[in-house]
PDB file of C-alpha atoms in Angstrom:
ATOM      1  CA  MET J   1      43.138  76.722   1.084  1.00  0.00           C
ATOM      2  CA  ILE J   2      42.991  73.379   2.872  1.00  0.00           C
ATOM      3  CA  GLN J   3      40.623  71.461   5.113  1.00  0.00           C
ATOM      4  CA  MET J   4      41.839  68.962   7.686  1.00  0.00           C
ATOM      5  CA  SER J   5      40.343  66.942  10.516  1.00  0.00           C
ATOM      6  CA  PHE J   6      41.732  65.618  13.791  1.00  0.00           C
ATOM      7  CA  THR J   7      40.734  64.640  17.318  1.00  0.00           C
ATOM      8  CA  LEU J   8      41.963  66.233  20.541  1.00  0.00           C
ATOM      9  CA  PRO J   9      41.677  64.790  24.066  1.00  0.00           C
ATOM     10  CA  LEU J  10      39.641  67.786  25.191  1.00  0.00           C
ATOM     11  CA  PRO J  11      35.927  68.250  25.940  1.00  0.00           C
ATOM     12  CA  ALA J  12      33.872  70.209  23.431  1.00  0.00           C
ATOM     13  CA  GLY J  13      33.844  73.933  24.129  1.00  0.00           C
ATOM     14  CA  ARG J  14      35.619  77.190  23.477  1.00  0.00           C
ATOM     15  CA  ARG J  15      38.878  76.046  25.096  1.00  0.00           C
ATOM     16  CA  GLY J  16      38.947  72.968  22.883  1.00  0.00           C
ATOM     17  CA  GLU J  17      38.295  75.038  19.763  1.00  0.00           C
ATOM     18  CA  GLY J  18      41.061  77.398  20.781  1.00  0.00           C
ATOM     19  CA  ALA J  19      43.414  74.437  21.147  1.00  0.00           C
ATOM     20  CA  ALA J  20      42.394  73.219  17.685  1.00  0.00           C
ATOM     21  CA  LEU J  21      43.235  76.620  16.196  1.00  0.00           C
ATOM     22  CA  GLN J  22      46.532  76.653  18.080  1.00  0.00           C
ATOM     23  CA  LEU J  23      47.443  73.271  16.604  1.00  0.00           C
ATOM     24  CA  ALA J  24      46.441  74.433  13.126  1.00  0.00           C
ATOM     25  CA  ALA J  25      48.640  77.515  13.465  1.00  0.00           C
ATOM     26  CA  LYS J  26      51.607  75.365  14.483  1.00  0.00           C
ATOM     27  CA  MET J  27      50.990  73.297  11.336  1.00  0.00           C
ATOM     28  CA  GLY J  28      51.192  76.437   9.192  1.00  0.00           C
ATOM     29  CA  VAL J  29      47.464  77.041   8.667  1.00  0.00           C
ATOM     30  CA  ASP J  30      46.971  80.788   9.085  1.00  0.00           C
ATOM     31  CA  PRO J  31      44.384  82.160   9.262  1.00  0.00           C
ATOM     32  CA  ALA J  32      42.330  79.132  10.310  1.00  0.00           C
ATOM     33  CA  MET J  33      38.808  78.587  11.549  1.00  0.00           C
ATOM     34  CA  VAL J  34      37.001  75.677  13.152  1.00  0.00           C
ATOM     35  CA  VAL J  35      34.109  74.760  10.850  1.00  0.00           C
ATOM     36  CA  HIS J  36      32.973  71.656  12.742  1.00  0.00           C
ATOM     37  CA  ALA J  37      33.355  70.301  16.289  1.00  0.00           C
ATOM     38  CA  ARG J  38      31.660  67.229  17.708  1.00  0.00           C
ATOM     39  CA  PRO J  39      32.161  65.302  20.988  1.00  0.00           C
ATOM     40  CA  ILE J  40      33.117  61.702  20.191  1.00  0.00           C
ATOM     41  CA  GLY J  41      33.553  60.277  23.665  1.00  0.00           C
ATOM     42  CA  ASP J  42      34.440  61.101  27.203  1.00  0.00           C
ATOM     43  CA  GLY J  43      36.745  64.111  27.031  1.00  0.00           C
ATOM     44  CA  HIS J  44      37.458  63.894  23.283  1.00  0.00           C
ATOM     45  CA  THR J  45      36.317  66.125  20.418  1.00  0.00           C
ATOM     46  CA  PHE J  46      36.563  65.761  16.661  1.00  0.00           C
ATOM     47  CA  TYR J  47      37.409  68.955  14.746  1.00  0.00           C
ATOM     48  CA  VAL J  48      37.377  70.072  11.124  1.00  0.00           C
ATOM     49  CA  VAL J  49      39.554  73.117  10.460  1.00  0.00           C
ATOM     50  CA  TYR J  50      39.681  75.207   7.286  1.00  0.00           C
ATOM     51  CA  GLY J  51      42.299  77.769   6.400  1.00  0.00           C
ATOM     52  CA  ARG J  52      45.189  78.969   4.277  1.00  0.00           C
ATOM     53  CA  VAL J  53      48.723  77.621   3.976  1.00  0.00           C
ATOM     54  CA  ASN J  54      51.695  79.292   2.323  1.00  0.00           C
ATOM     55  CA  HIS J  55      53.798  76.195   1.699  1.00  0.00           C
ATOM     56  CA  LEU J  56      54.844  75.382  -1.854  1.00  0.00           C
ATOM     57  CA  VAL J  57      54.557  72.087  -3.668  1.00  0.00           C
ATOM     58  CA  GLU J  58      57.470  71.077  -5.935  1.00  0.00           C
ATOM     59  CA  PRO J  59      56.283  68.230  -8.214  1.00  0.00           C
ATOM     60  CA  GLY J  60      59.758  67.845  -9.701  1.00  0.00           C
ATOM     61  CA  LYS J  61      61.122  66.754  -6.339  1.00  0.00           C
ATOM     62  CA  VAL J  62      58.428  64.145  -5.696  1.00  0.00           C
ATOM     63  CA  ASP J  63      59.809  60.576  -5.663  1.00  0.00           C
ATOM     64  CA  VAL J  64      57.238  58.085  -6.938  1.00  0.00           C
ATOM     65  CA  ALA J  65      57.254  54.766  -8.767  1.00  0.00           C
ATOM     66  CA  GLU J  66      56.183  55.673 -12.295  1.00  0.00           C
ATOM     67  CA  ARG J  67      54.310  53.105 -14.355  1.00  0.00           C
ATOM     68  CA  GLU J  68      56.811  52.048 -17.014  1.00  0.00           C
ATOM     69  CA  TYR J  69      54.442  49.899 -19.045  1.00  0.00           C
ATOM     70  CA  PRO J  70      51.250  50.574 -21.051  1.00  0.00           C
ATOM     71  CA  LEU J  71      47.796  49.601 -19.825  1.00  0.00           C
ATOM     72  CA  LEU J  72      46.513  46.754 -21.984  1.00  0.00           C
ATOM     73  CA  SER J  73      43.063  45.398 -22.681  1.00  0.00           C
ATOM     74  CA  ALA J  74      42.187  41.865 -21.570  1.00  0.00           C
ATOM     75  CA  LYS J  75      42.429  40.826 -25.230  1.00  0.00           C
ATOM     76  CA  ASP J  76      45.968  42.191 -25.511  1.00  0.00           C
ATOM     77  CA  VAL J  77      47.052  40.583 -22.224  1.00  0.00           C
ATOM     78  CA  ASN J  78      45.729  37.220 -23.378  1.00  0.00           C
ATOM     79  CA  ALA J  79      47.457  37.635 -26.732  1.00  0.00           C
ATOM     80  CA  ALA J  80      50.788  38.410 -25.055  1.00  0.00           C
ATOM     81  CA  VAL J  81      50.583  35.312 -22.873  1.00  0.00           C
ATOM     82  CA  ARG J  82      49.448  33.049 -25.696  1.00  0.00           C
ATOM     83  CA  GLY J  83      52.024  34.359 -28.137  1.00  0.00           C
ATOM     84  CA  ARG J  84      55.022  34.279 -25.811  1.00  0.00           C
ATOM     85  CA  LEU J  85      54.358  31.312 -23.522  1.00  0.00           C
ATOM     86  CA  ARG J  86      51.940  29.137 -25.532  1.00  0.00           C
ATOM     87  CA  ARG J  87      50.428  28.004 -22.250  1.00  0.00           C
ATOM     88  CA  LYS J  88      48.496  29.584 -19.400  1.00  0.00           C
ATOM     89  CA  TYR J  89      50.322  31.983 -17.074  1.00  0.00           C
ATOM     90  CA  VAL J  90      49.987  30.773 -13.463  1.00  0.00           C
ATOM     91  CA  VAL J  91      49.286  33.295 -10.717  1.00  0.00           C
ATOM     92  CA  VAL J  92      49.243  32.289  -7.033  1.00  0.00           C
ATOM     93  CA  GLY J  93      47.840  34.833  -4.589  1.00  0.00           C
ATOM     94  CA  ALA J  94      47.454  35.020  -0.798  1.00  0.00           C
ATOM     95  CA  CYS J  95      47.373  37.108   2.342  1.00  0.00           C
ATOM     96  CA  ILE J  96      50.352  35.902   4.359  1.00  0.00           C
ATOM     97  CA  GLY J  97      51.104  35.758   8.063  1.00  0.00           C
ATOM     98  CA  THR J  98      48.165  36.564  10.321  1.00  0.00           C
ATOM     99  CA  ASP J  99      46.560  38.944   7.823  1.00  0.00           C
ATOM    100  CA  ALA J 100      42.914  37.958   7.296  1.00  0.00           C
ATOM    101  CA  HIS J 101      41.909  40.899   5.096  1.00  0.00           C
ATOM    102  CA  THR J 102      41.195  39.330   1.710  1.00  0.00           C
ATOM    103  CA  VAL J 103      39.251  42.221   0.175  1.00  0.00           C
ATOM    104  CA  GLY J 104      42.329  43.526  -1.633  1.00  0.00           C
ATOM    105  CA  ILE J 105      43.606  40.234  -3.025  1.00  0.00           C
ATOM    106  CA  ASP J 106      40.072  39.171  -3.971  1.00  0.00           C
ATOM    107  CA  ALA J 107      39.502  42.452  -5.825  1.00  0.00           C
ATOM    108  CA  ILE J 108      42.556  41.730  -7.980  1.00  0.00           C
ATOM    109  CA  LEU J 109      42.097  37.987  -8.466  1.00  0.00           C
ATOM    110  CA  ASN J 110      38.375  37.178  -8.380  1.00  0.00           C
ATOM    111  CA  VAL J 111      36.454  37.410 -11.622  1.00  0.00           C
ATOM    112  CA  LYS J 112      34.051  39.975 -10.151  1.00  0.00           C
ATOM    113  CA  GLY J 113      37.012  42.346  -9.690  1.00  0.00           C
ATOM    114  CA  ILE J 114      36.369  45.871  -8.443  1.00  0.00           C
ATOM    115  CA  ALA J 115      34.551  48.999  -9.639  1.00  0.00           C
ATOM    116  CA  GLY J 116      33.298  47.252 -12.757  1.00  0.00           C
ATOM    117  CA  GLU J 117      36.734  45.967 -13.788  1.00  0.00           C
ATOM    118  CA  LYS J 118      37.137  42.176 -13.994  1.00  0.00           C
ATOM    119  CA  GLY J 119      39.777  40.399 -11.913  1.00  0.00           C
ATOM    120  CA  LEU J 120      42.542  38.163 -13.203  1.00  0.00           C
ATOM    121  CA  GLU J 121      40.284  35.086 -13.223  1.00  0.00           C
ATOM    122  CA  TYR J 122      38.514  36.743 -16.140  1.00  0.00           C
ATOM    123  CA  TYR J 123      41.610  36.541 -18.341  1.00  0.00           C
ATOM    124  CA  ARG J 124      41.440  33.318 -20.362  1.00  0.00           C
ATOM    125  CA  GLU J 125      45.197  32.866 -20.558  1.00  0.00           C
ATOM    126  CA  LEU J 126      45.758  33.270 -16.795  1.00  0.00           C
ATOM    127  CA  ARG J 127      45.252  30.445 -14.307  1.00  0.00           C
ATOM    128  CA  VAL J 128      44.632  31.855 -10.836  1.00  0.00           C
ATOM    129  CA  VAL J 129      45.160  30.029  -7.532  1.00  0.00           C
ATOM    130  CA  ASN J 130      43.785  32.118  -4.659  1.00  0.00           C
ATOM    131  CA  LEU J 131      44.889  30.720  -1.296  1.00  0.00           C
ATOM    132  CA  GLY J 132      42.953  33.260   0.755  1.00  0.00           C
ATOM    133  CA  ALA J 133      43.872  34.517   4.213  1.00  0.00           C
ATOM    134  CA  GLN J 134      46.499  33.791   6.870  1.00  0.00           C
ATOM    135  CA  VAL J 135      48.721  31.662   4.661  1.00  0.00           C
ATOM    136  CA  PRO J 136      52.116  30.724   6.170  1.00  0.00           C
ATOM    137  CA  VAL J 137      55.034  31.684   3.948  1.00  0.00           C
ATOM    138  CA  ALA J 138      56.236  28.076   3.849  1.00  0.00           C
ATOM    139  CA  ASP J 139      52.842  26.951   2.505  1.00  0.00           C
ATOM    140  CA  LEU J 140      52.884  29.693  -0.126  1.00  0.00           C
ATOM    141  CA  VAL J 141      56.312  28.578  -1.331  1.00  0.00           C
ATOM    142  CA  GLU J 142      55.150  24.951  -1.453  1.00  0.00           C
ATOM    143  CA  VAL J 143      52.025  25.747  -3.471  1.00  0.00           C
ATOM    144  CA  ALA J 144      53.950  28.035  -5.829  1.00  0.00           C
ATOM    145  CA  ALA J 145      56.392  25.217  -6.538  1.00  0.00           C
ATOM    146  CA  ALA J 146      53.656  22.613  -7.003  1.00  0.00           C
ATOM    147  CA  GLU J 147      51.653  24.863  -9.342  1.00  0.00           C
ATOM    148  CA  ARG J 148      54.781  26.007 -11.209  1.00  0.00           C
ATOM    149  CA  ALA J 149      53.724  29.597 -10.549  1.00  0.00           C
ATOM    150  CA  ASP J 150      54.896  32.343 -12.866  1.00  0.00           C
ATOM    151  CA  ALA J 151      53.898  35.055 -10.397  1.00  0.00           C
ATOM    152  CA  VAL J 152      53.076  35.235  -6.695  1.00  0.00           C
ATOM    153  CA  LEU J 153      50.822  38.075  -5.525  1.00  0.00           C
ATOM    154  CA  VAL J 154      50.757  38.888  -1.817  1.00  0.00           C
ATOM    155  CA  SER J 155      48.357  41.312  -0.159  1.00  0.00           C
ATOM    156  CA  GLN J 156      49.068  42.899   3.223  1.00  0.00           C
ATOM    157  CA  VAL J 157      46.668  45.189   5.057  1.00  0.00           C
ATOM    158  CA  VAL J 158      47.739  44.727   8.682  1.00  0.00           C
ATOM    159  CA  THR J 159      50.567  47.195   9.326  1.00  0.00           C
ATOM    160  CA  GLN J 160      50.921  47.319  13.117  1.00  0.00           C
ATOM    161  CA  ARG J 161      54.602  47.475  14.032  1.00  0.00           C
ATOM    162  CA  ASP J 162      55.449  47.241  10.324  1.00  0.00           C
ATOM    163  CA  ALA J 163      54.112  43.691  10.076  1.00  0.00           C
ATOM    164  CA  HIS J 164      53.538  44.138   6.342  1.00  0.00           C
ATOM    165  CA  LEU J 165      57.207  44.946   5.773  1.00  0.00           C
ATOM    166  CA  ARG J 166      58.492  42.063   7.885  1.00  0.00           C
ATOM    167  CA  ASN J 167      56.140  39.581   6.236  1.00  0.00           C
ATOM    168  CA  VAL J 168      57.102  40.592   2.699  1.00  0.00           C
ATOM    169  CA  ARG J 169      60.810  40.476   3.490  1.00  0.00           C
ATOM    170  CA  ALA J 170      60.349  36.995   4.990  1.00  0.00           C
ATOM    171  CA  MET J 171      58.389  35.902   1.915  1.00  0.00           C
ATOM    172  CA  SER J 172      61.043  37.232  -0.448  1.00  0.00           C
ATOM    173  CA  ALA J 173      63.838  35.513   1.465  1.00  0.00           C
ATOM    174  CA  ALA J 174      61.956  32.205   1.470  1.00  0.00           C
ATOM    175  CA  PHE J 175      61.414  32.250  -2.283  1.00  0.00           C
ATOM    176  CA  ARG J 176      65.006  33.187  -2.992  1.00  0.00           C
ATOM    177  CA  GLU J 177      66.164  30.299  -0.840  1.00  0.00           C
ATOM    178  CA  ALA J 178      63.746  27.796  -2.387  1.00  0.00           C
ATOM    179  CA  PHE J 179      64.167  28.701  -6.077  1.00  0.00           C
ATOM    180  CA  PRO J 180      67.194  29.307  -8.289  1.00  0.00           C
ATOM    181  CA  PRO J 181      67.079  32.782  -9.882  1.00  0.00           C
ATOM    182  CA  ALA J 182      65.984  31.533 -13.299  1.00  0.00           C
ATOM    183  CA  ARG J 183      63.069  29.586 -11.823  1.00  0.00           C
ATOM    184  CA  ARG J 184      61.865  31.999  -9.155  1.00  0.00           C
ATOM    185  CA  PRO J 185      58.329  33.325  -9.700  1.00  0.00           C
ATOM    186  CA  LEU J 186      57.746  37.008 -10.092  1.00  0.00           C
ATOM    187  CA  LEU J 187      57.115  38.406  -6.589  1.00  0.00           C
ATOM    188  CA  VAL J 188      54.490  41.141  -6.249  1.00  0.00           C
ATOM    189  CA  ALA J 189      53.243  42.741  -3.026  1.00  0.00           C
ATOM    190  CA  GLY J 190      50.299  45.066  -2.570  1.00  0.00           C
ATOM    191  CA  GLY J 191      48.404  46.963   0.087  1.00  0.00           C
ATOM    192  CA  PRO J 192      47.268  50.451   1.067  1.00  0.00           C
ATOM    193  CA  ARG J 193      50.254  51.265   3.290  1.00  0.00           C
ATOM    194  CA  PHE J 194      53.111  50.212   1.030  1.00  0.00           C
ATOM    195  CA  ASP J 195      55.548  52.711  -0.447  1.00  0.00           C
ATOM    196  CA  GLU J 196      55.749  51.693  -4.102  1.00  0.00           C
ATOM    197  CA  THR J 197      59.395  52.787  -4.295  1.00  0.00           C
ATOM    198  CA  MET J 198      60.457  50.127  -1.745  1.00  0.00           C
ATOM    199  CA  ALA J 199      60.343  47.075  -4.017  1.00  0.00           C
ATOM    200  CA  GLY J 200      64.126  46.641  -4.032  1.00  0.00           C
ATOM    201  CA  ASP J 201      64.399  47.095  -0.279  1.00  0.00           C
ATOM    202  CA  LEU J 202      61.704  44.471   0.334  1.00  0.00           C
ATOM    203  CA  GLY J 203      63.169  42.041  -2.181  1.00  0.00           C
ATOM    204  CA  VAL J 204      60.188  41.900  -4.531  1.00  0.00           C
ATOM    205  CA  ASP J 205      59.805  42.723  -8.203  1.00  0.00           C
ATOM    206  CA  ARG J 206      56.908  45.143  -7.838  1.00  0.00           C
ATOM    207  CA  ILE J 207      54.761  46.859  -5.214  1.00  0.00           C
ATOM    208  CA  PHE J 208      51.246  48.067  -5.863  1.00  0.00           C
ATOM    209  CA  GLY J 209      49.619  50.579  -3.540  1.00  0.00           C
ATOM    210  CA  ARG J 210      46.155  51.860  -2.767  1.00  0.00           C
ATOM    211  CA  GLY J 211      43.786  52.131  -5.722  1.00  0.00           C
ATOM    212  CA  THR J 212      45.489  49.522  -7.912  1.00  0.00           C
ATOM    213  CA  THR J 213      43.154  47.908 -10.446  1.00  0.00           C
ATOM    214  CA  PRO J 214      43.204  44.358 -11.835  1.00  0.00           C
ATOM    215  CA  GLY J 215      43.994  45.790 -15.264  1.00  0.00           C
ATOM    216  CA  GLU J 216      47.156  47.438 -13.959  1.00  0.00           C
ATOM    217  CA  VAL J 217      48.355  44.153 -12.471  1.00  0.00           C
ATOM    218  CA  ALA J 218      47.478  42.161 -15.589  1.00  0.00           C
ATOM    219  CA  SER J 219      49.251  44.706 -17.783  1.00  0.00           C
ATOM    220  CA  TYR J 220      52.343  44.497 -15.574  1.00  0.00           C
ATOM    221  CA  LEU J 221      52.384  40.712 -15.819  1.00  0.00           C
ATOM    222  CA  ALA J 222      52.069  40.930 -19.611  1.00  0.00           C
ATOM    223  CA  HIS J 223      54.865  43.518 -19.675  1.00  0.00           C
ATOM    224  CA  THR J 224      57.201  41.171 -17.808  1.00  0.00           C
ATOM    225  CA  ILE J 225      56.385  38.387 -20.260  1.00  0.00           C
ATOM    226  CA  ILE J 226      57.122  40.583 -23.247  1.00  0.00           C
ATOM    227  CA  THR J 227      60.409  41.920 -21.827  1.00  0.00           C
ATOM    228  CA  ALA J 228      61.618  38.862 -19.905  1.00  0.00           C
ATOM    229  CA  THR J 229      64.777  37.013 -20.863  1.00  0.00           C
ATOM    230  CA  GLY J 230      65.711  33.628 -19.554  1.00  0.00           C
ATOM    231  CA  ARG J 231      62.406  32.724 -17.888  1.00  0.00           C
ATOM    232  CA  ARG J 232      61.006  29.262 -18.413  1.00  0.00           C
ATOM    233  CA  SER J 233      58.440  28.596 -21.136  1.00  0.00           C
TER     234      SER J 233
END
């Protein structure tokens, strides 16, 4: 049994509810019933429909980016950085292009973090440079070089016309042009509309999607330190 909601460009009434049931049937919900209908503007109605579907789910055929590293405590992350690098690990973060939505990047970087979990500024062995919103790619590259960044974290929320994909590809290309492979920072992109399996296509090392926590990002950074070969120290 499933419940779904949608809006139709029809006034509230029996004809509109019939159209909602017709749409539900075409989507494979049968039998279905309208459990809620509310006018939301001139000639539009919001519907909630409940019913049964007969489609099967095959988990074995689901393609997702599995987490290939363990989640570490802040103490273990700090120990990995201190033991392997013997200096602080530098993280530069920003929202690039015209994206002004800093909630995501701030949740990962700022010490207050999110949902009771501290951000990367809380980790003693990480040095965080948060550039904020609407940062041109050229400026991000310049700051990353000046700070000798180990990792660059980019957040993208605006997705109209695939702006998030274009911006990340442009960022990746700029870093690959500006840095030799052995000196290039780790490139990480995140946002609610990213497909985490697209890292290779976008030219970054890792993509984090909706619901990512600071601890997941910190653990990934520690994992790359532990497994890296040939990076600077």
